[in-house]
Structure formats: C-alpha cells, structure tokens
Coordinates of C-alpha atoms in Angstrom, one line a residue:
Chain I
M24 CA -0.1 0.0 0.0
A25 CA 1.4 3.4 -0.8
T26 CA 2.5 4.8 2.6
V27 CA 3.5 8.2 4.0
Q28 CA 6.3 8.6 6.6
V29 CA 4.8 9.7 9.9
S30 CA 7.0 11.1 12.8
E31 CA 6.5 9.9 16.6
A32 CA 5.0 13.3 17.5
E33 CA 2.6 13.2 14.6
K34 CA 1.5 9.6 15.7
V35 CA 0.9 10.9 19.2
Y36 CA -1.3 13.8 17.9
I37 CA -3.4 11.3 15.9
L38 CA -3.6 8.9 18.5
H39 CA -4.7 11.4 21.3
G40 CA -7.2 13.1 18.8
I41 CA -8.9 9.7 18.0
R42 CA -9.0 8.6 21.8
D43 CA -11.2 12.0 22.0
D44 CA -13.3 11.0 19.0
L45 CA -11.8 13.7 17.0
R46 CA -9.6 13.1 13.7
V47 CA -7.2 15.4 12.2
D48 CA -9.7 16.6 9.6
G49 CA -12.4 17.1 12.2
R50 CA -14.4 13.9 11.2
G51 CA -16.1 11.7 14.0
C52 CA -14.5 8.0 14.2
E53 CA -17.3 6.6 11.9
D54 CA -17.6 9.3 9.3
Y55 CA -16.7 9.1 5.6
R56 CA -14.9 11.7 3.6
H57 CA -16.7 13.6 0.9
M58 CA -17.7 11.0 -1.8
E59 CA -18.4 11.6 -5.4
I60 CA -19.9 9.1 -7.7
E61 CA -20.6 9.2 -11.3
T62 CA -21.8 6.3 -13.5
D63 CA -21.4 5.9 -17.4
V64 CA -18.2 7.5 -17.7
V65 CA -16.4 5.3 -20.2
S66 CA -18.6 4.8 -23.2
N67 CA -16.9 1.4 -24.5
T68 CA -18.0 -0.3 -21.5
D69 CA -21.3 -2.0 -20.9
G70 CA -21.2 -0.2 -17.2
S71 CA -18.8 1.9 -15.6
A72 CA -18.5 4.1 -12.6
K73 CA -15.9 6.8 -11.0
V74 CA -15.8 7.2 -7.3
T75 CA -13.9 9.8 -5.6
L76 CA -13.4 9.3 -1.7
G77 CA -11.4 12.2 -0.5
H78 CA -8.5 12.0 -2.5
T79 CA -8.9 8.3 -3.5
A80 CA -10.1 7.8 -6.7
V81 CA -11.3 4.6 -8.5
L82 CA -12.6 3.8 -11.9
V83 CA -14.5 0.5 -12.6
G84 CA -15.4 -0.8 -16.1
I85 CA -17.5 -3.7 -16.6
K86 CA -17.7 -5.6 -19.9
A87 CA -20.0 -8.4 -20.5
D88 CA -18.6 -11.2 -22.9
I89 CA -20.4 -14.6 -23.9
G90 CA -18.3 -17.6 -22.5
K91 CA -18.6 -21.0 -21.4
P92 CA -20.0 -21.6 -17.9
R93 CA -17.7 -23.4 -15.1
P94 CA -18.1 -27.1 -15.1
M95 CA -19.5 -27.5 -11.8
V96 CA -22.2 -25.0 -12.1
P97 CA -23.4 -25.2 -15.7
N98 CA -26.5 -22.9 -15.2
E99 CA -25.0 -19.7 -14.0
G100 CA -22.6 -16.9 -15.3
Y101 CA -19.7 -15.7 -13.4
L102 CA -17.7 -12.7 -12.6
E103 CA -14.1 -11.8 -12.9
F104 CA -12.4 -9.1 -11.1
F105 CA -9.3 -7.6 -11.9
V106 CA -7.5 -4.9 -10.0
D107 CA -4.9 -2.6 -11.6
C108 CA -2.7 -0.4 -9.5
S109 CA -1.7 2.3 -12.1
A110 CA 1.5 4.1 -11.7
N111 CA -0.4 7.3 -11.7
A112 CA -1.3 6.6 -8.2
T113 CA 2.0 6.5 -6.6
P114 CA 5.5 6.0 -8.1
E115 CA 5.6 2.9 -5.9
F116 CA 3.2 1.1 -8.4
E117 CA 5.6 1.5 -11.3
G118 CA 6.1 -1.7 -13.3
R119 CA 5.2 -4.8 -11.2
G120 CA 5.1 -2.9 -8.0
G121 CA 1.3 -2.6 -7.7
E122 CA 1.1 -6.1 -8.7
E123 CA 1.1 -7.7 -5.1
L124 CA -1.6 -4.9 -4.0
G125 CA -3.6 -5.6 -6.9
T126 CA -3.7 -9.4 -6.3
E127 CA -4.7 -8.8 -2.9
L128 CA -7.5 -6.5 -3.8
S129 CA -8.6 -8.9 -6.6
N130 CA -8.8 -12.2 -4.2
T131 CA -10.7 -10.1 -1.5
L132 CA -13.1 -9.2 -4.2
Y133 CA -13.8 -12.6 -5.3
K134 CA -14.3 -13.9 -1.7
V135 CA -16.9 -10.9 -1.2
F136 CA -18.8 -12.0 -4.1
N137 CA -18.4 -15.7 -3.5
N138 CA -22.0 -16.6 -2.4
K139 CA -25.2 -17.0 -3.8
H140 CA -27.1 -13.9 -3.1
S141 CA -24.9 -11.0 -4.0
V142 CA -25.5 -11.2 -7.8
D143 CA -28.0 -13.2 -9.5
L144 CA -25.6 -15.4 -11.3
K145 CA -28.5 -17.8 -12.8
G146 CA -29.9 -14.7 -14.5
L147 CA -26.4 -14.5 -16.3
C148 CA -26.9 -18.1 -18.1
I149 CA -28.0 -18.1 -21.8
S150 CA -27.9 -21.7 -22.3
A151 CA -27.1 -24.2 -19.7
G152 CA -23.8 -25.8 -20.0
E153 CA -22.9 -24.0 -23.3
H154 CA -23.3 -20.3 -23.3
C155 CA -23.3 -17.6 -20.3
W156 CA -22.6 -14.1 -19.8
V157 CA -19.1 -13.4 -18.1
L158 CA -18.9 -10.1 -16.4
Y159 CA -15.3 -8.8 -16.5
V160 CA -15.1 -6.3 -13.8
D161 CA -11.9 -4.1 -13.9
V162 CA -11.0 -1.8 -11.4
L163 CA -8.4 0.9 -12.0
L164 CA -6.7 2.8 -8.9
L165 CA -6.2 6.3 -10.2
Q166 CA -5.2 8.2 -6.9
C167 CA -4.6 6.4 -3.7
D168 CA -5.2 8.0 -0.4
G169 CA -6.2 5.1 1.6
N170 CA -9.3 3.3 2.1
L171 CA -9.3 1.5 -1.3
Y172 CA -11.8 -1.2 -0.4
D173 CA -14.7 0.8 0.5
A174 CA -14.0 3.1 -2.8
I175 CA -13.6 -0.1 -5.0
S176 CA -16.8 -1.7 -3.4
V177 CA -18.9 1.3 -4.0
A178 CA -17.6 1.9 -7.5
I179 CA -18.4 -1.9 -8.3
K180 CA -22.0 -1.5 -7.0
A181 CA -22.5 1.8 -8.9
A182 CA -21.1 0.3 -12.0
L183 CA -23.0 -3.2 -11.9
F184 CA -26.1 -0.8 -11.5
N185 CA -25.1 1.1 -14.5
T186 CA -24.5 -2.2 -16.4
K187 CA -26.6 -2.7 -19.6
I188 CA -26.3 -6.5 -21.0
P189 CA -27.7 -6.8 -24.4
R190 CA -30.4 -9.2 -24.6
V191 CA -30.0 -12.4 -26.9
H192 CA -32.1 -14.6 -28.5
I193 CA -31.1 -18.5 -29.0
S194 CA -32.4 -20.1 -32.1
A195 CA -31.4 -23.3 -33.8
D196 CA -30.1 -23.0 -37.1
E197 CA -29.8 -25.5 -40.2
E198 CA -27.3 -28.1 -38.7
G199 CA -29.1 -28.3 -35.5
G200 CA -26.4 -26.0 -33.8
K201 CA -27.3 -23.1 -31.8
E202 CA -27.2 -19.5 -32.9
I203 CA -26.8 -16.6 -30.8
E204 CA -28.6 -13.3 -31.9
L205 CA -28.2 -9.8 -30.3
S206 CA -31.4 -7.7 -30.4
D207 CA -30.9 -4.9 -33.0
D208 CA -32.2 -2.2 -30.6
P209 CA -29.3 -0.8 -28.6
Y210 CA -31.5 0.2 -25.9
D211 CA -33.1 -3.2 -25.4
C212 CA -30.9 -4.8 -22.5
M213 CA -30.9 -6.5 -19.3
R214 CA -30.3 -4.8 -16.1
L215 CA -28.7 -6.4 -13.0
N216 CA -30.4 -6.1 -9.4
V217 CA -27.7 -4.7 -7.1
E218 CA -29.9 -4.8 -3.9
N219 CA -27.6 -7.5 -2.6
V220 CA -24.4 -6.2 -3.6
P221 CA -22.2 -5.8 -0.5
C222 CA -20.4 -2.9 0.5
I223 CA -17.0 -3.1 2.2
V224 CA -16.0 -1.1 5.3
T225 CA -12.5 -0.9 6.5
L226 CA -12.1 -0.4 10.2
C227 CA -8.4 0.6 11.4
K228 CA -7.6 0.0 15.0
V229 CA -5.6 3.1 16.3
G230 CA -5.0 2.9 20.0
H231 CA -7.8 1.8 21.9
R232 CA -10.4 2.9 19.3
H233 CA -11.4 1.9 15.8
V234 CA -11.9 4.4 12.7
V235 CA -13.6 4.2 9.4
D236 CA -12.1 5.5 6.2
A237 CA -8.7 6.3 7.5
T238 CA -6.4 8.5 5.6
L239 CA -2.7 7.2 5.0
Q240 CA -1.6 9.2 8.0
E241 CA -3.9 7.5 10.2
K242 CA -3.2 4.0 8.6
A243 CA 0.4 4.7 9.6
C244 CA -0.5 4.9 13.2
S245 CA -2.7 1.7 13.2
V246 CA -1.3 -1.8 13.7
A247 CA -4.1 -3.7 12.1
S248 CA -7.4 -3.4 10.3
L249 CA -10.4 -5.2 9.8
I250 CA -12.3 -5.5 6.5
I251 CA -16.0 -6.4 6.5
S252 CA -18.3 -6.5 3.7
V253 CA -21.8 -5.8 4.7
T254 CA -25.2 -6.2 2.4
H255 CA -28.0 -3.9 3.0
K256 CA -29.6 -6.5 5.1
G257 CA -26.8 -6.7 7.5
T258 CA -25.4 -10.2 6.3
V259 CA -21.7 -10.3 6.4
T260 CA -20.1 -11.8 3.4
C261 CA -16.5 -11.4 3.8
T262 CA -14.1 -10.4 6.8
R263 CA -10.6 -10.4 6.9
K264 CA -7.8 -9.0 9.2
V265 CA -5.1 -7.2 7.4
G266 CA -2.1 -5.6 8.8
G267 CA 0.9 -6.8 10.7
G268 CA -0.4 -6.4 14.2
S269 CA -2.9 -8.5 16.3
L270 CA -6.3 -7.8 17.8
D271 CA -7.9 -8.4 20.8
P272 CA -11.0 -10.7 20.4
E273 CA -13.3 -8.2 22.0
S274 CA -12.1 -5.6 19.9
I275 CA -13.0 -7.5 16.9
F276 CA -16.3 -8.3 18.1
E277 CA -16.8 -4.6 18.7
M278 CA -15.4 -3.7 15.3
T279 CA -17.6 -6.2 13.5
K280 CA -20.7 -4.5 15.3
A281 CA -19.7 -1.2 14.3
G282 CA -18.8 -2.3 10.7
K283 CA -22.2 -3.8 10.3
R284 CA -23.9 -0.5 11.5
V285 CA -21.7 1.6 9.1
G286 CA -22.2 -0.7 6.3
K287 CA -25.9 -1.1 6.6
A288 CA -26.1 2.6 6.8
L289 CA -24.2 3.0 3.6
H290 CA -26.5 1.3 1.3
A291 CA -29.9 3.3 1.4
P292 CA -28.3 6.7 0.3
L293 CA -26.3 4.9 -2.3
M294 CA -29.0 3.4 -3.8
K295 CA -31.3 6.7 -3.9
L296 CA -28.3 8.4 -5.4
L297 CA -27.8 6.1 -8.2
Q298 CA -31.5 5.9 -8.9
Q299 CA -31.8 9.9 -9.0
E300 CA -28.8 9.8 -11.3
E301 CA -30.6 7.2 -13.4
S302 CA -33.9 9.2 -13.6
L303 CA -32.0 12.4 -14.7
G304 CA -31.5 10.3 -18.1
K305 CA -30.4 12.5 -21.2
T306 CA -30.6 15.7 -19.1
R307 CA -27.8 14.6 -16.9
Q308 CA -24.6 17.0 -17.1
K309 CA -21.6 14.6 -17.4
V310 CA -18.9 15.8 -15.1
G311 CA -16.2 13.1 -16.2
F312 CA -12.8 13.5 -15.3
L313 CA -12.2 17.3 -15.6
G314 CA -14.9 18.4 -12.8
Chain B
M3 CA -1.7 -16.9 -18.6
P4 CA 1.4 -18.6 -17.3
T5 CA 2.1 -21.8 -18.9
D6 CA 4.4 -24.6 -17.4
T7 CA 6.4 -25.6 -20.6
K8 CA 8.4 -28.2 -19.1
R9 CA 5.6 -30.7 -18.1
V10 CA 3.3 -32.6 -20.2
R11 CA -0.3 -31.5 -19.7
G12 CA -3.4 -32.9 -21.1
P13 CA -5.1 -30.9 -24.0
E14 CA -6.6 -27.6 -22.8
V15 CA -10.3 -28.9 -23.3
S16 CA -9.9 -32.1 -21.2
Q17 CA -11.9 -32.2 -18.0
S18 CA -11.9 -34.7 -15.2
P19 CA -13.6 -37.7 -15.4
S20 CA -15.3 -37.2 -11.8
L21 CA -17.6 -34.5 -13.6
F22 CA -19.2 -37.0 -15.6
L23 CA -20.3 -39.4 -12.9
C24 CA -23.8 -40.8 -12.8
K25 CA -24.5 -40.3 -9.2
P26 CA -25.4 -36.9 -8.0
A27 CA -23.2 -34.6 -6.1
A28 CA -23.4 -36.0 -2.3
V29 CA -25.2 -33.3 -0.3
F30 CA -24.1 -33.1 3.1
P31 CA -27.1 -33.3 5.5
S32 CA -27.0 -30.2 7.8
H33 CA -27.8 -32.5 10.8
G34 CA -26.8 -35.8 12.0
A35 CA -23.2 -37.2 12.8
R36 CA -20.4 -36.0 10.3
A37 CA -19.0 -38.6 7.9
D38 CA -15.7 -39.3 10.2
G39 CA -17.8 -39.8 13.3
R40 CA -17.2 -36.3 15.0
Q41 CA -19.8 -34.3 16.3
R42 CA -21.4 -31.2 14.9
D43 CA -22.1 -27.9 16.7
Q44 CA -19.2 -29.2 19.4
V45 CA -15.6 -28.0 19.2
D46 CA -14.6 -31.5 18.0
V47 CA -11.2 -30.9 16.1
R48 CA -9.3 -34.0 14.2
P49 CA -6.6 -35.3 16.3
V50 CA -3.1 -34.0 15.2
F51 CA 0.2 -35.7 14.9
V52 CA 2.9 -33.3 14.9
R53 CA 6.8 -33.7 14.7
C54 CA 9.4 -31.0 14.6
G55 CA 12.8 -31.4 13.0
L56 CA 12.1 -33.6 10.0
V57 CA 14.1 -31.7 7.4
S58 CA 17.8 -31.8 8.4
Q59 CA 18.9 -29.2 5.9
A60 CA 16.6 -26.6 7.1
K61 CA 17.1 -24.4 10.2
G62 CA 13.7 -25.4 11.7
S63 CA 10.9 -28.0 10.3
A64 CA 7.7 -29.4 11.3
Y65 CA 5.0 -31.7 10.0
I66 CA 1.3 -31.9 10.9
E67 CA -1.3 -34.3 10.1
A68 CA -4.9 -33.8 10.8
G69 CA -7.2 -36.5 9.6
N70 CA -6.0 -37.0 5.9
T71 CA -4.6 -33.2 5.7
K72 CA -0.9 -33.6 5.6
L73 CA 1.7 -30.6 5.4
M74 CA 4.9 -29.6 6.2
C75 CA 6.8 -26.5 6.7
C76 CA 10.4 -25.5 6.5
V77 CA 11.8 -22.5 7.9
Y78 CA 15.4 -20.6 6.8
G79 CA 17.0 -17.9 8.4
P80 CA 17.6 -15.3 9.9
K81 CA 19.7 -14.8 6.8
E82 CA 20.8 -11.7 4.4
T83 CA 17.7 -10.3 2.5
E84 CA 17.7 -11.3 -1.0
R85 CA 16.9 -7.8 -2.5
K86 CA 19.1 -5.2 -1.1
D87 CA 16.7 -2.5 -1.5
E88 CA 14.3 -4.2 1.0
T89 CA 16.7 -4.3 3.8
D90 CA 14.9 -2.7 6.7
M91 CA 17.6 -1.3 9.1
K92 CA 15.3 -1.6 12.2
C93 CA 13.6 -5.0 11.9
G94 CA 13.6 -8.2 10.3
K95 CA 11.5 -9.3 7.1
L96 CA 9.4 -12.3 7.3
T97 CA 8.6 -14.2 4.0
T98 CA 6.0 -16.9 3.5
D99 CA 5.3 -19.1 0.8
M100 CA 2.5 -21.7 0.9
R101 CA 2.1 -24.1 -2.1
F102 CA 0.2 -27.0 -3.0
A103 CA 1.5 -30.2 -4.2
P104 CA 0.0 -30.8 -7.5
F105 CA -1.4 -34.5 -6.4
S106 CA -2.7 -32.7 -3.3
C107 CA -6.1 -31.9 -4.2
L108 CA -8.9 -33.8 -6.1
E109 CA -8.2 -32.0 -9.3
R110 CA -4.6 -32.1 -10.5
G111 CA -3.3 -28.4 -9.9
S112 CA -0.5 -26.8 -11.7
W113 CA 3.0 -25.9 -10.2
I114 CA 2.9 -22.2 -11.1
Q115 CA 1.3 -20.5 -8.1
G116 CA -2.1 -19.4 -9.0
S117 CA -4.0 -16.7 -7.0
Q118 CA -5.4 -19.0 -4.2
D119 CA -1.6 -20.0 -3.3
K120 CA -0.6 -16.1 -3.2
D121 CA -3.6 -15.4 -1.3
L122 CA -3.1 -18.1 1.4
S123 CA 0.8 -16.9 1.6
L124 CA -0.5 -13.5 2.3
M125 CA -3.0 -14.6 5.0
L126 CA -0.3 -17.0 6.5
H127 CA 2.1 -14.0 6.6
E128 CA -0.5 -11.4 8.4
S129 CA -1.0 -14.5 10.9
L130 CA 2.5 -15.0 11.7
Q131 CA 3.7 -11.5 11.8
P132 CA 2.3 -10.4 15.2
A133 CA 4.0 -13.3 16.8
V134 CA 7.6 -13.0 15.6
C135 CA 10.0 -10.7 17.4
L136 CA 11.2 -9.2 14.1
H137 CA 12.7 -6.4 15.9
K138 CA 15.5 -8.7 17.2
Y139 CA 16.8 -9.5 13.5
P140 CA 17.5 -6.3 11.9
R141 CA 18.5 -6.4 8.2
S142 CA 17.6 -10.1 8.1
Q143 CA 15.1 -11.9 6.4
I144 CA 13.4 -15.3 7.6
E145 CA 11.9 -17.5 5.3
V146 CA 8.8 -19.7 6.0
N147 CA 7.8 -22.3 3.2
V148 CA 4.8 -24.5 3.6
M149 CA 4.2 -27.4 1.3
V150 CA 0.6 -29.2 1.5
L151 CA 1.1 -32.6 0.8
E152 CA -2.6 -33.5 0.9
N153 CA -5.5 -31.2 1.3
S154 CA -8.3 -32.7 3.4
G155 CA -9.8 -29.3 4.7
S156 CA -8.7 -26.7 6.9
V157 CA -5.5 -26.1 5.1
L158 CA -4.6 -22.5 6.2
A159 CA -5.6 -23.2 9.9
H160 CA -3.1 -26.2 9.9
A161 CA -0.7 -24.1 8.1
V162 CA -0.4 -21.5 10.4
T163 CA 0.0 -24.0 13.4
C164 CA 2.7 -25.8 11.5
A165 CA 4.6 -22.7 10.5
S166 CA 4.6 -21.4 14.2
L167 CA 6.1 -24.7 15.3
A168 CA 8.4 -24.8 12.6
L169 CA 9.6 -21.1 13.5
A170 CA 9.8 -22.3 17.3
D171 CA 12.0 -25.3 16.1
A172 CA 14.4 -22.9 14.3
G173 CA 15.1 -21.0 17.4
I174 CA 13.4 -17.8 16.1
E175 CA 12.4 -15.7 19.0
M176 CA 8.6 -15.4 19.1
Y177 CA 6.0 -13.7 21.6
D178 CA 3.8 -16.8 21.4
L179 CA 2.8 -19.9 19.4
V180 CA 0.1 -19.3 16.7
L181 CA -2.6 -21.8 16.5
G182 CA -5.1 -22.0 13.5
C183 CA -8.5 -23.3 13.6
S184 CA -11.3 -23.1 11.2
I185 CA -15.2 -23.8 11.0
R186 CA -17.8 -24.3 8.4
Q187 CA -21.2 -22.8 9.1
D188 CA -24.1 -24.4 7.3
G189 CA -27.4 -23.3 8.2
A190 CA -28.0 -23.4 12.0
S191 CA -25.2 -25.8 12.6
Y192 CA -21.4 -25.7 12.4
V193 CA -18.6 -28.1 12.0
V194 CA -15.3 -27.4 13.2
D195 CA -12.2 -28.4 11.4
P196 CA -14.0 -29.3 8.4
S197 CA -12.6 -32.1 6.1
Y198 CA -12.5 -31.2 2.2
M199 CA -15.9 -32.6 1.6
E200 CA -17.6 -30.6 4.1
E201 CA -15.8 -27.4 3.1
N202 CA -16.9 -27.6 -0.6
S203 CA -20.4 -29.3 -0.2
C204 CA -22.6 -26.9 -1.8
S205 CA -25.8 -26.9 0.3
S206 CA -28.9 -27.2 -2.1
V207 CA -31.2 -25.2 0.5
G208 CA -30.3 -21.6 0.1
S209 CA -30.2 -21.0 4.0
K210 CA -29.1 -17.9 5.6
N211 CA -26.0 -18.8 7.3
Q212 CA -23.3 -20.5 4.9
G213 CA -19.7 -20.0 5.0
G214 CA -16.3 -20.7 6.4
L215 CA -14.2 -18.9 9.0
T216 CA -10.6 -19.3 9.9
V217 CA -9.0 -17.7 13.0
A218 CA -5.1 -17.6 14.1
F219 CA -4.8 -17.1 17.6
L220 CA -2.0 -16.5 20.2
P221 CA -3.4 -18.5 23.2
S222 CA -1.4 -17.0 26.2
L223 CA -1.6 -13.6 25.0
N224 CA -5.3 -13.9 23.9
Q225 CA -4.9 -11.9 20.6
I226 CA -6.1 -13.0 17.3
S227 CA -3.6 -12.6 14.7
G228 CA -5.5 -13.5 11.8
L229 CA -9.1 -13.8 10.6
Q230 CA -10.8 -14.6 7.4
S231 CA -14.4 -15.6 6.5
D232 CA -16.4 -16.0 3.3
G233 CA -19.7 -17.1 2.4
E234 CA -22.7 -15.1 3.9
M235 CA -23.4 -15.2 7.7
T236 CA -25.1 -12.9 10.3
E237 CA -22.8 -10.7 12.7
E238 CA -24.2 -13.1 15.6
T239 CA -23.1 -16.3 13.9
L240 CA -19.7 -14.7 12.9
T241 CA -19.1 -13.7 16.5
A242 CA -20.0 -17.0 17.7
G243 CA -17.9 -18.7 15.0
V244 CA -14.8 -16.6 16.3
R245 CA -15.3 -17.7 19.8
T246 CA -15.8 -21.4 18.7
C247 CA -12.5 -21.2 16.8
I248 CA -10.9 -19.9 19.7
E249 CA -12.0 -22.7 21.9
G250 CA -10.8 -25.1 19.2
C251 CA -7.1 -23.4 19.4
Y252 CA -7.1 -23.6 23.1
K253 CA -7.8 -27.5 22.8
L254 CA -4.9 -27.9 20.5
Y255 CA -2.5 -25.9 22.4
P256 CA -1.2 -28.5 24.8
V257 CA -0.4 -31.2 22.1
I258 CA 1.7 -28.7 20.1
Q259 CA 3.4 -27.6 23.4
Q260 CA 4.1 -31.4 24.1
A261 CA 5.6 -31.9 20.7
L262 CA 7.7 -28.9 20.9
A263 CA 9.1 -29.8 24.3
K264 CA 9.8 -33.3 22.9
A265 CA 11.8 -31.9 19.9
V266 CA 13.7 -29.6 22.1
R267 CA 14.7 -32.5 24.6
R268 CA 15.7 -34.7 21.8
A269 CA 18.1 -32.3 20.1
A270 CA 19.5 -31.2 23.5
P271 CA 18.9 -33.7 25.9
P272 CA 19.1 -32.5 29.5
P273 CA 22.4 -33.5 31.3
S274 CA 22.4 -36.5 33.1
E275 CA 22.7 -36.4 36.8
S276 CA 26.4 -37.9 37.6

C-alpha cells in the first residue's frame, strides 16, 4: 500500500485525537470523507463508474462477454475481477510494483462475491452448459489516499447498477447447432439487481478505538485493520484482518458490530443516489474527469 | 496466462472424469453425525500428529497431520535479505510461501502459483507476523515455506500451526505460538475443522448462514492474529464462530506444546545426573 512517513510526534497527536473522537480533519470516528460517484463515464464499456473518496479515485469498467459456464455450475454465469494499480497513483506502483496489492484486492473481491445472493448468477445464463454471460469487472486505481476497499466496493456496486447487458435470442440453425442473435435495438438490454451487492467497510484499529475511512496518516498509526463486507440486510459476506499486528477478540467483536452498522447505513443513500442519477436520463450533465 | 512448458499436460479442453459421474453430488445433511464420526455443533477437532525437525537441511521444520490433511513447513533464516533495496535497518523481514503439491487436491493442480496460493501465503504472513519478534533480527530475512502434501480441509488453519511450530523449532524468537482453527457454518449448525468434502459441499437449500471462517490465535496472549471468512453469515453467527475457533485453538495448544518440548529434549538432552 502506498505509505507516508509519519513522525512519532504526529503519531501521538493522531492517537490522542482519535481517543477523544476527533480526527485530524475534524471527522468523527465513524464518518466518511466526501464521496463523489458518477456512472457511465466510459462509453466503450457495458457499465462503468468513477468514485472519488477524499483523494482516493477509483474507476471501474464492466464488460459483458459470452463465455462457457464453469463445469461445476453449468446454469450460472460468473464474474471475473481484476484490479490494476496504475502508476499514476504513486510511483511505487510502477512496473510490477502494484501487482501484489492488485492481487490482494482482486482476491478479496472474489471472496466478497463468493455467495449465492450478491449477484443473480442464474440470470446470467444463456443456455445451460454452453453459453453464459461473463462479467469482467476491471478496477483501475487512479489516486491512492487510503481506504481502497471501500471506494472499490462502492464503485463496483455503482457500475453493476449501470451495466446494460444486451438481450440475446437463441435460435436453432440448419445443422442443429445454436445460433446467438443480439437484438437490433441498442436500448433493449437487461439490467442487474444490485440490492444485495455488499459494500466493504474498513475499520482501522488506532490506539484503543477504531476508525472508519482512514487516511494514509491514520493508517500509518494503526497496527491492524479489519475489512468487513456488509449487505443492506446486515449479512456479512467476508471479513478479513489485514496488517501486521494482532487484535484482541473483544475489539474484533466491537469492530464487527460497528462495521455492520456503518455498512448497513451506507446502502440506502447509495441506492437513492444511483436511482436519482438514472432518472435524470439524457438531461444529466456529465462531469467526467475534469470536474 | 503463465504456462508450464516443462511438463506434459492434457489438452486444454480436457476435463476430469469425476464431472461425468452418474450419481448426483453428495449433499451433506446439515444435521446428524459427520462422515468421520465427529460431532456437529461441538468443538470436535481432528486429532493431530505433529513432529518437529524432519528436514535436516532446514534451520527448523515441522510436519502436521490432521485426519488426511498433511502438510510440512520449513524455516530458513535469519539470513541476509535477497533484495538489497528491501533491507530494513530496524527490523527483520518475514517471507511466507505456501504451495500445494499438484497431487494434493482432488483435481490435479499446477506447479505455477495460482492466485489462491498467493492469497493463502499472504494470510499466513499476516497471521505469523504479530508473533515473531522481528525487531530482534534487523537487516535479516526469515523464510517460511509451507508445502501442502494432501488437502483434506482446513489447510490454512493447520498451515499456521505448522509454520509457528517450525519457527519455534528454528529457534526464532516469538511472543507466542500461533494456532489456527477453522469452522464451516451450514445453516444453523456448524462443524469445526471441516474436511475437504464438508468445506466444498454445496448445500442445496439456500439457507441464511453459509460460510467458512478461519482464525489464527495466540493463546497465552489472547490475541487474534489472523481472521478470514467468506460466504454469508449474520454478525451474531460470525461472533459465535470466532469464539468457537478460539476454543478449538485452546484444545490444540497442549498437544503442540508437548511436541515442541519433545523436539527440544531430543535435540539437546538434559545433562544426566552424575
């Protein structure tokens, strides 16, 4: 992860502030930074979203391809995740430097979505055992200022909401094989139900308290963090402890409770915002990357 | 895709014959006794066999067998860091590498590290790092290599235990042994230390709590150094699961301590009374 050098005096200052529920930028321990979300930013994709959380910027593009279903589950489609840490974010990511972080992020995303209810995989099947939709979710890190997991999960949820998968029609051709026809109307497409897509909350243990949405400075003062992915109903789909320190079982239970509370509260405003953006339709002013 | 050009593999489109078996996939019942006679909903871990000092060339090594899961770990170090630009002046570096032998799982795996191996290596690293006194080994590197010989469930949990035992056998200073335990939640009941079949059985009922949880624990300090869960569970189930895993670790602790004491006594027998 991109790190900053923090002096001992700064560490003490941050620690004491958090102990009194006051962080360096004035937030409370469970407040997020200013978040900006915009969908449909890349026209070549089937769905895309850009999320800016403080100074962290993440761009997600989703492309739907027709592929062969996995042998063990012939009537389901699947998702493939790939996270690319671009060298734009920090010089440490140049060349293969960002590969380790990218693999860690992708593997966690696989775990987060590894359950039956997050995405309706059966709806992605075209014909059992032969054709299915494969959604390639590609995440690009543009700027890195801490809390990558949260920004990525919100961006993925927004991009999945924005994804338009074209409707296909299977017909039998002369030799008895199957022919796939895409419908002629470019607006005739299938949308995904993203109600159950989880959001990831990262809680960093700083001193005796935990903080949500830590900046790089706060991360440098913490020994360990807990990543917890929560759906809108409060179900936990994945937890993981990251960092080189150890945690007390009681603090883990406390952080899980807090994570569930914060995660649950994140979903309703997010869905409302996405629906509002969608309802603007053609009148929406696209901000893009220059705003 | 990285390919292994030195070994002859089957054609790309070939599939394992087990996929074409006529009988339906065994759906494990979520109640009743488990296949190997252990109890559900109780902290019933498999009896373990551990031995230290198997590999004479390594600084420290350990072998663990739990049911049919067999793995071995070797520790090399403290030695000079391989990449000079990564040398840390103040504390040592711990590198972990966890690999599966191609014959370890039901499906033949490849020697090239897939993303699952890298993921497990990373979690092993996060579980071991809090326990090792790295500040006592500045400018050095300690290498931990785990090889899974047979995968019959709870591989990460046993790898953590085996690795911490190998580190102790190598004489690396640690705050405490790290023990791992995992459970699999299936609906309202759970099984501790699941076997491969129990871990991967896809329950046909879309019940609410379904998932696996692995915890790495330092018993005498009462600290959790590693936690990993997937599937979908409620927060209460998760909390209860963590408590169960901690109990499982306490059950294993005396066995591991005994094995370590035996290894030390064998290596340096106490002076006889003369």
